[in-house]
PDB file of C-alpha atoms and ligand atoms in Angstrom:
ATOM      1  CA  MET A   1       5.099  -2.799  20.109  1.00  0.00           C
ATOM      2  CA  THR A   2       8.457  -2.281  18.431  1.00  0.00           C
ATOM      3  CA  GLU A   3       8.600   1.044  16.610  1.00  0.00           C
ATOM      4  CA  PRO A   4       8.651   0.424  12.851  1.00  0.00           C
ATOM      5  CA  THR A   5      11.593   1.820  10.932  1.00  0.00           C
ATOM      6  CA  ILE A   6      11.216   4.087   7.933  1.00  0.00           C
ATOM      7  CA  PRO A   7      12.103   1.306   5.441  1.00  0.00           C
ATOM      8  CA  GLN A   8       9.497  -0.956   7.092  1.00  0.00           C
ATOM      9  CA  LEU A   9       6.800   1.739   6.943  1.00  0.00           C
ATOM     10  CA  PHE A  10       7.232   2.296   3.203  1.00  0.00           C
ATOM     11  CA  ASP A  11       7.769  -1.389   2.351  1.00  0.00           C
ATOM     12  CA  LEU A  12       5.003  -2.919   0.207  1.00  0.00           C
ATOM     13  CA  THR A  13       6.463  -6.435   0.115  1.00  0.00           C
ATOM     14  CA  GLY A  14       3.630  -8.979   0.171  1.00  0.00           C
ATOM     15  CA  LYS A  15       1.020  -6.403  -0.864  1.00  0.00           C
ATOM     16  CA  VAL A  16      -1.006  -6.633  -4.065  1.00  0.00           C
ATOM     17  CA  VAL A  17      -1.989  -3.395  -5.820  1.00  0.00           C
ATOM     18  CA  LEU A  18      -4.642  -2.947  -8.498  1.00  0.00           C
ATOM     19  CA  LEU A  19      -3.771   0.202 -10.484  1.00  0.00           C
ATOM     20  CA  THR A  20      -6.054   1.509 -13.234  1.00  0.00           C
ATOM     21  CA  GLY A  21      -4.767   3.438 -16.238  1.00  0.00           C
ATOM     22  CA  ALA A  22      -1.438   1.813 -15.391  1.00  0.00           C
ATOM     23  CA  ALA A  23       0.266   2.243 -18.750  1.00  0.00           C
ATOM     24  CA  GLY A  24      -0.453   5.974 -19.040  1.00  0.00           C
ATOM     25  CA  HIS A  25       1.759   9.034 -18.544  1.00  0.00           C
ATOM     26  CA  LEU A  26       1.467   9.164 -14.729  1.00  0.00           C
ATOM     27  CA  GLY A  27       0.154   5.605 -14.251  1.00  0.00           C
ATOM     28  CA  SER A  28       3.392   4.076 -15.524  1.00  0.00           C
ATOM     29  CA  ALA A  29       5.415   6.031 -12.913  1.00  0.00           C
ATOM     30  CA  PHE A  30       2.913   4.981 -10.243  1.00  0.00           C
ATOM     31  CA  ALA A  31       3.282   1.325 -11.286  1.00  0.00           C
ATOM     32  CA  ARG A  32       7.080   1.489 -11.119  1.00  0.00           C
ATOM     33  CA  ALA A  33       6.912   3.200  -7.713  1.00  0.00           C
ATOM     34  CA  LEU A  34       4.690   0.452  -6.296  1.00  0.00           C
ATOM     35  CA  ALA A  35       6.819  -2.365  -7.740  1.00  0.00           C
ATOM     36  CA  GLU A  36      10.046  -0.687  -6.551  1.00  0.00           C
ATOM     37  CA  ALA A  37       8.502  -0.585  -3.044  1.00  0.00           C
ATOM     38  CA  GLY A  38       7.985  -4.372  -3.304  1.00  0.00           C
ATOM     39  CA  ALA A  39       4.314  -4.677  -4.294  1.00  0.00           C
ATOM     40  CA  GLN A  40       2.930  -7.134  -6.798  1.00  0.00           C
ATOM     41  CA  VAL A  41       1.180  -4.883  -9.321  1.00  0.00           C
ATOM     42  CA  ILE A  42      -1.945  -5.748 -11.275  1.00  0.00           C
ATOM     43  CA  ALA A  43      -1.898  -3.226 -14.094  1.00  0.00           C
ATOM     44  CA  ALA A  44      -5.315  -2.372 -15.561  1.00  0.00           C
ATOM     45  CA  SER A  45      -6.002  -0.947 -18.994  1.00  0.00           C
ATOM     46  CA  ARG A  46      -9.054  -1.029 -21.231  1.00  0.00           C
ATOM     47  CA  ASP A  47      -6.835  -3.211 -23.437  1.00  0.00           C
ATOM     48  CA  ARG A  48      -5.758  -6.422 -21.696  1.00  0.00           C
ATOM     49  CA  ASP A  49      -2.776  -6.999 -23.999  1.00  0.00           C
ATOM     50  CA  ARG A  50      -1.502  -3.488 -23.269  1.00  0.00           C
ATOM     51  CA  ALA A  51      -1.905  -4.143 -19.535  1.00  0.00           C
ATOM     52  CA  ARG A  52      -0.064  -7.451 -19.719  1.00  0.00           C
ATOM     53  CA  SER A  53       2.845  -6.239 -21.786  1.00  0.00           C
ATOM     54  CA  PHE A  54       3.214  -3.172 -19.548  1.00  0.00           C
ATOM     55  CA  ALA A  55       3.113  -5.376 -16.396  1.00  0.00           C
ATOM     56  CA  ALA A  56       5.909  -7.496 -17.845  1.00  0.00           C
ATOM     57  CA  SER A  57       8.123  -4.382 -18.042  1.00  0.00           C
ATOM     58  CA  LEU A  58       7.961  -3.706 -14.270  1.00  0.00           C
ATOM     59  CA  PRO A  59      10.765  -4.591 -11.832  1.00  0.00           C
ATOM     60  CA  ALA A  60      10.242  -8.149 -10.536  1.00  0.00           C
ATOM     61  CA  VAL A  61       9.145  -8.727  -6.922  1.00  0.00           C
ATOM     62  CA  ALA A  62       9.371 -11.785  -4.689  1.00  0.00           C
ATOM     63  CA  ALA A  63       5.606 -12.341  -4.262  1.00  0.00           C
ATOM     64  CA  GLY A  64       4.988 -13.382  -7.862  1.00  0.00           C
ATOM     65  CA  PRO A  65       4.619 -12.061 -11.372  1.00  0.00           C
ATOM     66  CA  HIS A  66       2.905  -8.749 -11.980  1.00  0.00           C
ATOM     67  CA  GLY A  67      -0.338  -9.110 -13.921  1.00  0.00           C
ATOM     68  CA  GLY A  68      -2.459  -7.249 -16.434  1.00  0.00           C
ATOM     69  CA  VAL A  69      -6.259  -7.077 -16.607  1.00  0.00           C
ATOM     70  CA  ALA A  70      -8.846  -5.359 -18.783  1.00  0.00           C
ATOM     71  CA  LEU A  71     -10.848  -2.757 -16.879  1.00  0.00           C
ATOM     72  CA  ASP A  72     -13.001   0.151 -18.073  1.00  0.00           C
ATOM     73  CA  HIS A  73     -14.173   2.595 -15.385  1.00  0.00           C
ATOM     74  CA  LEU A  74     -17.228   3.513 -17.478  1.00  0.00           C
ATOM     75  CA  ASP A  75     -18.511  -0.069 -17.745  1.00  0.00           C
ATOM     76  CA  GLU A  76     -19.730  -1.762 -14.542  1.00  0.00           C
ATOM     77  CA  THR A  77     -19.456  -5.255 -16.007  1.00  0.00           C
ATOM     78  CA  SER A  78     -15.850  -4.555 -16.945  1.00  0.00           C
ATOM     79  CA  LEU A  79     -15.118  -3.273 -13.416  1.00  0.00           C
ATOM     80  CA  ASN A  80     -16.455  -6.525 -11.968  1.00  0.00           C
ATOM     81  CA  THR A  81     -14.638  -8.833 -14.357  1.00  0.00           C
ATOM     82  CA  GLY A  82     -11.427  -6.800 -14.118  1.00  0.00           C
ATOM     83  CA  PHE A  83     -11.446  -6.939 -10.321  1.00  0.00           C
ATOM     84  CA  ALA A  84     -12.202 -10.690 -10.360  1.00  0.00           C
ATOM     85  CA  ALA A  85      -9.324 -11.255 -12.787  1.00  0.00           C
ATOM     86  CA  ALA A  86      -6.964  -9.347 -10.465  1.00  0.00           C
ATOM     87  CA  VAL A  87      -7.980 -11.528  -7.502  1.00  0.00           C
ATOM     88  CA  GLN A  88      -7.650 -14.641  -9.632  1.00  0.00           C
ATOM     89  CA  HIS A  89      -4.101 -13.650 -10.613  1.00  0.00           C
ATOM     90  CA  ALA A  90      -2.751 -12.695  -7.182  1.00  0.00           C
ATOM     91  CA  GLY A  91      -5.213 -14.275  -4.711  1.00  0.00           C
ATOM     92  CA  LYS A  92      -6.124 -10.907  -3.144  1.00  0.00           C
ATOM     93  CA  VAL A  93      -5.926  -7.139  -3.545  1.00  0.00           C
ATOM     94  CA  ASP A  94      -4.628  -4.977  -0.641  1.00  0.00           C
ATOM     95  CA  ILE A  95      -4.312  -1.573  -2.303  1.00  0.00           C
ATOM     96  CA  LEU A  96      -6.447   0.076  -4.990  1.00  0.00           C
ATOM     97  CA  VAL A  97      -5.259   3.054  -7.029  1.00  0.00           C
ATOM     98  CA  ASN A  98      -8.011   4.615  -9.152  1.00  0.00           C
ATOM     99  CA  ASN A  99      -5.957   6.550 -11.699  1.00  0.00           C
ATOM    100  CA  GLY A 100      -7.528   5.808 -15.101  1.00  0.00           C
ATOM    101  CA  HIS A 101      -9.360   8.723 -16.639  1.00  0.00           C
ATOM    102  CA  ASP A 102     -11.604   8.887 -19.683  1.00  0.00           C
ATOM    103  CA  ALA A 103     -10.756  12.374 -20.927  1.00  0.00           C
ATOM    104  CA  ASP A 104     -12.873  14.800 -22.951  1.00  0.00           C
ATOM    105  CA  GLY A 105     -11.343  17.900 -24.509  1.00  0.00           C
ATOM    106  CA  HIS A 106     -14.454  20.062 -24.894  1.00  0.00           C
ATOM    107  CA  ASP A 107     -14.739  23.165 -22.758  1.00  0.00           C
ATOM    108  CA  LEU A 108     -17.494  25.338 -21.311  1.00  0.00           C
ATOM    109  CA  THR A 109     -18.261  26.856 -24.721  1.00  0.00           C
ATOM    110  CA  ASN A 110     -19.179  23.636 -26.481  1.00  0.00           C
ATOM    111  CA  VAL A 111     -19.500  20.608 -24.165  1.00  0.00           C
ATOM    112  CA  THR A 112     -22.765  18.719 -24.659  1.00  0.00           C
ATOM    113  CA  ALA A 113     -24.913  17.270 -21.884  1.00  0.00           C
ATOM    114  CA  GLU A 114     -23.930  13.781 -22.980  1.00  0.00           C
ATOM    115  CA  GLN A 115     -20.212  14.599 -22.850  1.00  0.00           C
ATOM    116  CA  PHE A 116     -20.598  16.280 -19.461  1.00  0.00           C
ATOM    117  CA  ASN A 117     -22.423  13.279 -17.989  1.00  0.00           C
ATOM    118  CA  ARG A 118     -19.913  10.829 -19.452  1.00  0.00           C
ATOM    119  CA  GLN A 119     -17.087  12.744 -17.771  1.00  0.00           C
ATOM    120  CA  LEU A 120     -18.849  12.550 -14.403  1.00  0.00           C
ATOM    121  CA  ALA A 121     -19.270   8.796 -14.937  1.00  0.00           C
ATOM    122  CA  ASN A 122     -15.524   8.535 -14.198  1.00  0.00           C
ATOM    123  CA  ALA A 123     -16.489   9.238 -10.569  1.00  0.00           C
ATOM    124  CA  THR A 124     -19.163   6.545 -10.662  1.00  0.00           C
ATOM    125  CA  GLY A 125     -16.539   4.091 -11.862  1.00  0.00           C
ATOM    126  CA  TYR A 126     -14.100   5.140  -9.138  1.00  0.00           C
ATOM    127  CA  PHE A 127     -16.824   4.596  -6.531  1.00  0.00           C
ATOM    128  CA  LEU A 128     -18.047   1.225  -7.795  1.00  0.00           C
ATOM    129  CA  LEU A 129     -14.502  -0.155  -7.953  1.00  0.00           C
ATOM    130  CA  ALA A 130     -13.736   1.239  -4.476  1.00  0.00           C
ATOM    131  CA  ARG A 131     -16.846  -0.467  -3.063  1.00  0.00           C
ATOM    132  CA  LYS A 132     -15.912  -3.743  -4.758  1.00  0.00           C
ATOM    133  CA  PHE A 133     -12.461  -3.458  -3.168  1.00  0.00           C
ATOM    134  CA  HIS A 134     -14.005  -2.622   0.234  1.00  0.00           C
ATOM    135  CA  ASP A 135     -16.223  -5.726   0.109  1.00  0.00           C
ATOM    136  CA  HIS A 136     -13.256  -7.891  -0.913  1.00  0.00           C
ATOM    137  CA  VAL A 137     -11.066  -6.612   1.944  1.00  0.00           C
ATOM    138  CA  THR A 138     -13.774  -6.910   4.597  1.00  0.00           C
ATOM    139  CA  SER A 139     -14.685 -10.450   3.459  1.00  0.00           C
ATOM    140  CA  ARG A 140     -11.052 -11.385   4.191  1.00  0.00           C
ATOM    141  CA  ALA A 141     -11.044  -9.397   7.469  1.00  0.00           C
ATOM    142  CA  GLY A 142      -8.019  -7.615   6.009  1.00  0.00           C
ATOM    143  CA  ARG A 143      -6.830  -4.012   5.883  1.00  0.00           C
ATOM    144  CA  GLY A 144      -6.758  -1.861   2.791  1.00  0.00           C
ATOM    145  CA  SER A 145      -5.683   1.447   1.309  1.00  0.00           C
ATOM    146  CA  ILE A 146      -7.448   3.246  -1.515  1.00  0.00           C
ATOM    147  CA  VAL A 147      -5.808   6.108  -3.386  1.00  0.00           C
ATOM    148  CA  LEU A 148      -7.928   8.129  -5.803  1.00  0.00           C
ATOM    149  CA  ILE A 149      -6.183  10.432  -8.264  1.00  0.00           C
ATOM    150  CA  GLY A 150      -7.565  13.971  -8.241  1.00  0.00           C
ATOM    151  CA  SER A 151      -6.134  17.180  -9.685  1.00  0.00           C
ATOM    152  CA  MET A 152      -5.208  20.736  -8.732  1.00  0.00           C
ATOM    153  CA  TYR A 153      -8.204  21.567 -10.927  1.00  0.00           C
ATOM    154  CA  GLY A 154     -10.429  19.892  -8.352  1.00  0.00           C
ATOM    155  CA  LEU A 155      -9.317  22.577  -5.883  1.00  0.00           C
ATOM    156  CA  VAL A 156      -8.904  25.826  -7.792  1.00  0.00           C
ATOM    157  CA  GLY A 157     -10.464  27.411 -10.842  1.00  0.00           C
ATOM    158  CA  SER A 158      -8.868  27.332 -14.260  1.00  0.00           C
ATOM    159  CA  TYR A 159      -6.101  29.698 -15.401  1.00  0.00           C
ATOM    160  CA  PRO A 160      -7.694  31.092 -18.583  1.00  0.00           C
ATOM    161  CA  ASP A 161      -4.522  32.884 -19.773  1.00  0.00           C
ATOM    162  CA  ALA A 162      -2.773  29.531 -20.291  1.00  0.00           C
ATOM    163  CA  TYR A 163      -5.295  28.410 -22.906  1.00  0.00           C
ATOM    164  CA  GLU A 164      -6.495  31.627 -24.602  1.00  0.00           C
ATOM    165  CA  GLY A 165      -5.662  31.484 -28.320  1.00  0.00           C
ATOM    166  CA  VAL A 166      -3.805  28.180 -27.910  1.00  0.00           C
ATOM    167  CA  CYS A 167      -6.321  25.432 -27.213  1.00  0.00           C
ATOM    168  CA  ALA A 168      -9.621  24.700 -25.484  1.00  0.00           C
ATOM    169  CA  ALA A 169      -9.928  25.817 -21.852  1.00  0.00           C
ATOM    170  CA  SER A 170      -9.484  23.262 -19.100  1.00  0.00           C
ATOM    171  CA  PRO A 171     -12.788  21.361 -19.239  1.00  0.00           C
ATOM    172  CA  VAL A 172     -15.526  22.534 -16.890  1.00  0.00           C
ATOM    173  CA  HIS A 173     -16.703  18.927 -16.481  1.00  0.00           C
ATOM    174  CA  TYR A 174     -13.135  17.895 -15.485  1.00  0.00           C
ATOM    175  CA  HIS A 175     -13.117  20.528 -12.699  1.00  0.00           C
ATOM    176  CA  THR A 176     -16.530  19.264 -11.593  1.00  0.00           C
ATOM    177  CA  LEU A 177     -15.336  15.649 -11.601  1.00  0.00           C
ATOM    178  CA  LYS A 178     -12.109  16.229  -9.707  1.00  0.00           C
ATOM    179  CA  GLY A 179     -13.722  18.556  -7.158  1.00  0.00           C
ATOM    180  CA  GLY A 180     -16.266  15.833  -6.458  1.00  0.00           C
ATOM    181  CA  LEU A 181     -13.509  13.310  -5.781  1.00  0.00           C
ATOM    182  CA  VAL A 182     -12.323  15.417  -2.817  1.00  0.00           C
ATOM    183  CA  GLN A 183     -15.710  14.905  -1.220  1.00  0.00           C
ATOM    184  CA  MET A 184     -16.027  11.240  -2.255  1.00  0.00           C
ATOM    185  CA  THR A 185     -12.702  10.619  -0.536  1.00  0.00           C
ATOM    186  CA  ARG A 186     -13.927  12.139   2.720  1.00  0.00           C
ATOM    187  CA  HIS A 187     -17.236  10.290   2.592  1.00  0.00           C
ATOM    188  CA  LEU A 188     -15.742   6.844   1.985  1.00  0.00           C
ATOM    189  CA  ALA A 189     -12.973   7.465   4.533  1.00  0.00           C
ATOM    190  CA  VAL A 190     -15.481   8.226   7.271  1.00  0.00           C
ATOM    191  CA  TYR A 191     -17.657   5.178   6.572  1.00  0.00           C
ATOM    192  CA  TRP A 192     -14.852   2.682   5.982  1.00  0.00           C
ATOM    193  CA  ALA A 193     -12.377   3.647   8.734  1.00  0.00           C
ATOM    194  CA  LYS A 194     -14.020   1.142  11.079  1.00  0.00           C
ATOM    195  CA  ASP A 195     -13.417  -1.566   8.463  1.00  0.00           C
ATOM    196  CA  GLY A 196      -9.657  -0.932   8.381  1.00  0.00           C
ATOM    197  CA  ILE A 197      -9.767   0.749   4.977  1.00  0.00           C
ATOM    198  CA  ARG A 198      -8.127   4.125   4.457  1.00  0.00           C
ATOM    199  CA  VAL A 199      -9.180   6.352   1.560  1.00  0.00           C
ATOM    200  CA  ASN A 200      -7.059   9.266   0.336  1.00  0.00           C
ATOM    201  CA  LEU A 201      -6.777  11.494  -2.712  1.00  0.00           C
ATOM    202  CA  LEU A 202      -3.535  12.367  -4.483  1.00  0.00           C
ATOM    203  CA  SER A 203      -3.939  15.589  -6.475  1.00  0.00           C
ATOM    204  CA  PRO A 204      -1.247  16.328  -9.051  1.00  0.00           C
ATOM    205  CA  GLY A 205      -0.605  19.810 -10.346  1.00  0.00           C
ATOM    206  CA  PRO A 206       0.656  20.359 -13.906  1.00  0.00           C
ATOM    207  CA  PHE A 207       2.441  17.277 -15.276  1.00  0.00           C
ATOM    208  CA  PRO A 208       1.935  17.732 -19.025  1.00  0.00           C
ATOM    209  CA  SER A 209       2.985  14.902 -21.323  1.00  0.00           C
ATOM    210  CA  ALA A 210       5.027  15.482 -24.473  1.00  0.00           C
ATOM    211  CA  LYS A 211       1.730  15.778 -26.416  1.00  0.00           C
ATOM    212  CA  ALA A 212       0.678  19.007 -24.629  1.00  0.00           C
ATOM    213  CA  PRO A 213       0.844  22.260 -26.662  1.00  0.00           C
ATOM    214  CA  ALA A 214       4.244  23.908 -26.080  1.00  0.00           C
ATOM    215  CA  GLU A 215       2.826  27.432 -25.737  1.00  0.00           C
ATOM    216  CA  MET A 216       0.319  26.315 -23.092  1.00  0.00           C
ATOM    217  CA  VAL A 217       3.135  24.635 -21.149  1.00  0.00           C
ATOM    218  CA  ARG A 218       5.251  27.799 -21.373  1.00  0.00           C
ATOM    219  CA  ARG A 219       2.405  29.871 -19.903  1.00  0.00           C
ATOM    220  CA  LEU A 220       1.803  27.349 -17.118  1.00  0.00           C
ATOM    221  CA  GLU A 221       5.510  27.408 -16.271  1.00  0.00           C
ATOM    222  CA  ALA A 222       5.487  31.202 -16.117  1.00  0.00           C
ATOM    223  CA  LYS A 223       2.582  31.143 -13.639  1.00  0.00           C
ATOM    224  CA  SER A 224       3.875  28.309 -11.431  1.00  0.00           C
ATOM    225  CA  PRO A 225       5.765  29.393  -8.261  1.00  0.00           C
ATOM    226  CA  MET A 226       8.568  26.966  -9.232  1.00  0.00           C
ATOM    227  CA  HIS A 227       8.466  28.113 -12.876  1.00  0.00           C
ATOM    228  CA  ARG A 228       8.525  24.547 -14.113  1.00  0.00           C
ATOM    229  CA  MET A 229       6.233  21.574 -14.676  1.00  0.00           C
ATOM    230  CA  GLY A 230       6.209  18.412 -12.584  1.00  0.00           C
ATOM    231  CA  GLN A 231       7.855  15.231 -13.770  1.00  0.00           C
ATOM    232  CA  PRO A 232       5.993  11.949 -13.189  1.00  0.00           C
ATOM    233  CA  HIS A 233       8.664  10.609 -10.823  1.00  0.00           C
ATOM    234  CA  GLU A 234       7.908  13.519  -8.481  1.00  0.00           C
ATOM    235  CA  LEU A 235       4.609  11.774  -7.613  1.00  0.00           C
ATOM    236  CA  LYS A 236       6.188   8.422  -6.738  1.00  0.00           C
ATOM    237  CA  GLY A 237       6.995   9.211  -3.108  1.00  0.00           C
ATOM    238  CA  ALA A 238       3.548  10.634  -2.390  1.00  0.00           C
ATOM    239  CA  LEU A 239       1.807   7.600  -3.892  1.00  0.00           C
ATOM    240  CA  VAL A 240       3.869   5.072  -1.923  1.00  0.00           C
ATOM    241  CA  PHE A 241       3.319   7.144   1.232  1.00  0.00           C
ATOM    242  CA  LEU A 242      -0.473   6.967   0.832  1.00  0.00           C
ATOM    243  CA  ALA A 243      -0.476   3.298  -0.231  1.00  0.00           C
ATOM    244  CA  SER A 244       1.746   2.079   2.606  1.00  0.00           C
ATOM    245  CA  ASP A 245       1.780   1.961   6.409  1.00  0.00           C
ATOM    246  CA  ALA A 246       3.810   5.174   6.329  1.00  0.00           C
ATOM    247  CA  SER A 247       0.375   6.853   6.275  1.00  0.00           C
ATOM    248  CA  SER A 248      -1.378   4.407   8.639  1.00  0.00           C
ATOM    249  CA  TYR A 249      -3.071   7.269  10.585  1.00  0.00           C
ATOM    250  CA  VAL A 250      -4.026   9.276   7.476  1.00  0.00           C
ATOM    251  CA  THR A 251      -7.463   8.961   5.906  1.00  0.00           C
ATOM    252  CA  GLY A 252      -9.882  11.262   4.089  1.00  0.00           C
ATOM    253  CA  GLN A 253      -7.052  13.595   3.062  1.00  0.00           C
ATOM    254  CA  ASN A 254      -6.045  15.257  -0.167  1.00  0.00           C
ATOM    255  CA  LEU A 255      -2.285  15.286  -0.756  1.00  0.00           C
ATOM    256  CA  VAL A 256      -1.490  17.994  -3.313  1.00  0.00           C
ATOM    257  CA  VAL A 257       1.725  17.683  -5.348  1.00  0.00           C
ATOM    258  CA  ASP A 258       1.672  20.767  -7.541  1.00  0.00           C
ATOM    259  CA  GLY A 259       4.907  22.749  -7.223  1.00  0.00           C
ATOM    260  CA  GLY A 260       2.971  25.324  -5.220  1.00  0.00           C
ATOM    261  CA  TRP A 261       0.286  26.064  -7.844  1.00  0.00           C
ATOM    262  CA  THR A 262      -2.610  26.077  -5.353  1.00  0.00           C
ATOM    263  CA  THR A 263      -0.726  28.073  -2.703  1.00  0.00           C
ATOM    264  CA  TRP A 264      -0.770  31.407  -4.526  1.00  0.00           C
TER     265      TRP A 264
HETATM  266  N1  NAP B 301      -0.932  14.759 -16.389  1.00  0.00           N
HETATM  267  C1  NAP B 301      -1.360  15.736 -15.611  1.00  0.00           C
HETATM  268  O1  NAP B 301      -0.891  16.880 -15.706  1.00  0.00           O
HETATM  269  C2  NAP B 301      -2.413  15.482 -14.575  1.00  0.00           C
HETATM  270  C3  NAP B 301      -2.707  16.505 -13.669  1.00  0.00           C
HETATM  271  C4  NAP B 301      -3.644  16.297 -12.699  1.00  0.00           C
HETATM  272  C5  NAP B 301      -4.308  15.100 -12.613  1.00  0.00           C
HETATM  273  N2  NAP B 301      -4.031  14.109 -13.508  1.00  0.00           N
HETATM  274  C6  NAP B 301      -4.747  12.847 -13.366  1.00  0.00           C
HETATM  275  O2  NAP B 301      -3.834  11.791 -13.378  1.00  0.00           O
HETATM  276  C7  NAP B 301      -4.452  10.614 -13.907  1.00  0.00           C
HETATM  277  C8  NAP B 301      -3.563  10.050 -15.027  1.00  0.00           C
HETATM  278  O3  NAP B 301      -3.464  11.013 -16.037  1.00  0.00           O
HETATM  279  P1  NAP B 301      -2.332  10.976 -17.155  1.00  0.00           P
HETATM  280  O4  NAP B 301      -1.816  12.338 -17.308  1.00  0.00           O
HETATM  281  O5  NAP B 301      -1.384   9.876 -16.873  1.00  0.00           O
HETATM  282  O6  NAP B 301      -3.200  10.662 -18.448  1.00  0.00           O
HETATM  283  P2  NAP B 301      -3.075   9.471 -19.517  1.00  0.00           P
HETATM  284  O7  NAP B 301      -1.670   9.267 -19.944  1.00  0.00           O
HETATM  285  O8  NAP B 301      -4.095   9.761 -20.564  1.00  0.00           O
HETATM  286  O9  NAP B 301      -3.511   8.208 -18.681  1.00  0.00           O
HETATM  287  C9  NAP B 301      -4.857   7.969 -18.346  1.00  0.00           C
HETATM  288  C10 NAP B 301      -5.115   6.511 -18.577  1.00  0.00           C
HETATM  289  O10 NAP B 301      -6.498   6.255 -18.260  1.00  0.00           O
HETATM  290  C11 NAP B 301      -6.874   5.151 -19.007  1.00  0.00           C
HETATM  291  N3  NAP B 301      -8.315   5.281 -19.327  1.00  0.00           N
HETATM  292  C12 NAP B 301      -8.899   6.057 -20.266  1.00  0.00           C
HETATM  293  N4  NAP B 301     -10.222   5.856 -20.270  1.00  0.00           N
HETATM  294  C13 NAP B 301     -10.458   4.921 -19.311  1.00  0.00           C
HETATM  295  C14 NAP B 301     -11.620   4.275 -18.843  1.00  0.00           C
HETATM  296  N5  NAP B 301     -12.834   4.519 -19.372  1.00  0.00           N
HETATM  297  N6  NAP B 301     -11.507   3.358 -17.865  1.00  0.00           N
HETATM  298  C15 NAP B 301     -10.300   3.053 -17.333  1.00  0.00           C
HETATM  299  N7  NAP B 301      -9.149   3.624 -17.728  1.00  0.00           N
HETATM  300  C16 NAP B 301      -9.247   4.554 -18.713  1.00  0.00           C
HETATM  301  C17 NAP B 301      -6.015   5.075 -20.261  1.00  0.00           C
HETATM  302  O11 NAP B 301      -5.438   3.803 -20.300  1.00  0.00           O
HETATM  303  P3  NAP B 301      -5.832   2.680 -21.404  1.00  0.00           P
HETATM  304  O12 NAP B 301      -5.941   3.380 -22.734  1.00  0.00           O
HETATM  305  O13 NAP B 301      -4.670   1.757 -21.314  1.00  0.00           O
HETATM  306  O14 NAP B 301      -7.131   2.081 -20.931  1.00  0.00           O
HETATM  307  C18 NAP B 301      -4.909   6.090 -20.017  1.00  0.00           C
HETATM  308  O15 NAP B 301      -3.623   5.532 -20.170  1.00  0.00           O
HETATM  309  C19 NAP B 301      -5.832  11.053 -14.368  1.00  0.00           C
HETATM  310  O16 NAP B 301      -6.789  10.734 -13.378  1.00  0.00           O
HETATM  311  C20 NAP B 301      -5.699  12.543 -14.518  1.00  0.00           C
HETATM  312  O17 NAP B 301      -6.910  13.229 -14.396  1.00  0.00           O
HETATM  313  C21 NAP B 301      -3.103  14.274 -14.490  1.00  0.00           C
END
């Protein structure tokens, strides 16, 4: 076998990616990264028009036009129809990125049982879509890569000082959700390795959007070893690494991109 070059390992030409939450703060950088690496991107949003207009803004690739589909992680019917629409558009899906997240801003002082359970249903949606993707890839005798998006808050506890007197604490049900994704990743990776499907988690540290409270951001910056927040483009390389053959011998892992937050 000829040794692949670095450009070949990271090249996604001919690959089709389904990316959920594609038009969001981090999702839009992920979508550009995948398209820049040559992939045909099927952008998913709960709003199909939003998905389609966002897809049209991505850099063109040779394989065909990017597409947009409606997909809600909390609605199994929507997961099924969204996945079918992606396959109808591009003929196949080779890479799945579960990034969409139905957020809830309550914290441990006031979250209700219903809100807590709804937050955990994000994991159910990630799993059901991953299994749908697995069945699609195996029915084609293909190979696939799944990337789930986790969080530094799936690995470490909160940092109460960042939120005290500014806003609600980081949600306890969010920590529970993201911690569970570490284990879901390992479980699926072990069972699906024999089917040629790799499953990995990409866990961002603090990447606040412009909507985040300025004082909270200042406190997070003060605590971070790099004394600054991440910018969405700083996740692009890690995502393409996990999606592509550059990581062909990597599965079940959690790649943390957090400016050193979890290394204290
Ligand atoms: N930003 C950070 O600092 C940070 C840190 C660690 C981890 N993360 C993780 O990174 C991912 C992206 O976060 P973000 O910061 O980019 O947030 P964001 O801008 O709010 O994007 C999340 C996207 O998820 C989609 N979404 C919401 N509810 C959904 C549902 N029920 N089903 C499917 N999609 C749904 C929304 O898209 P539509 O409205 O178009 O459907 C939204 O654009 C999340 O998994 C988040 O937990 C973010």
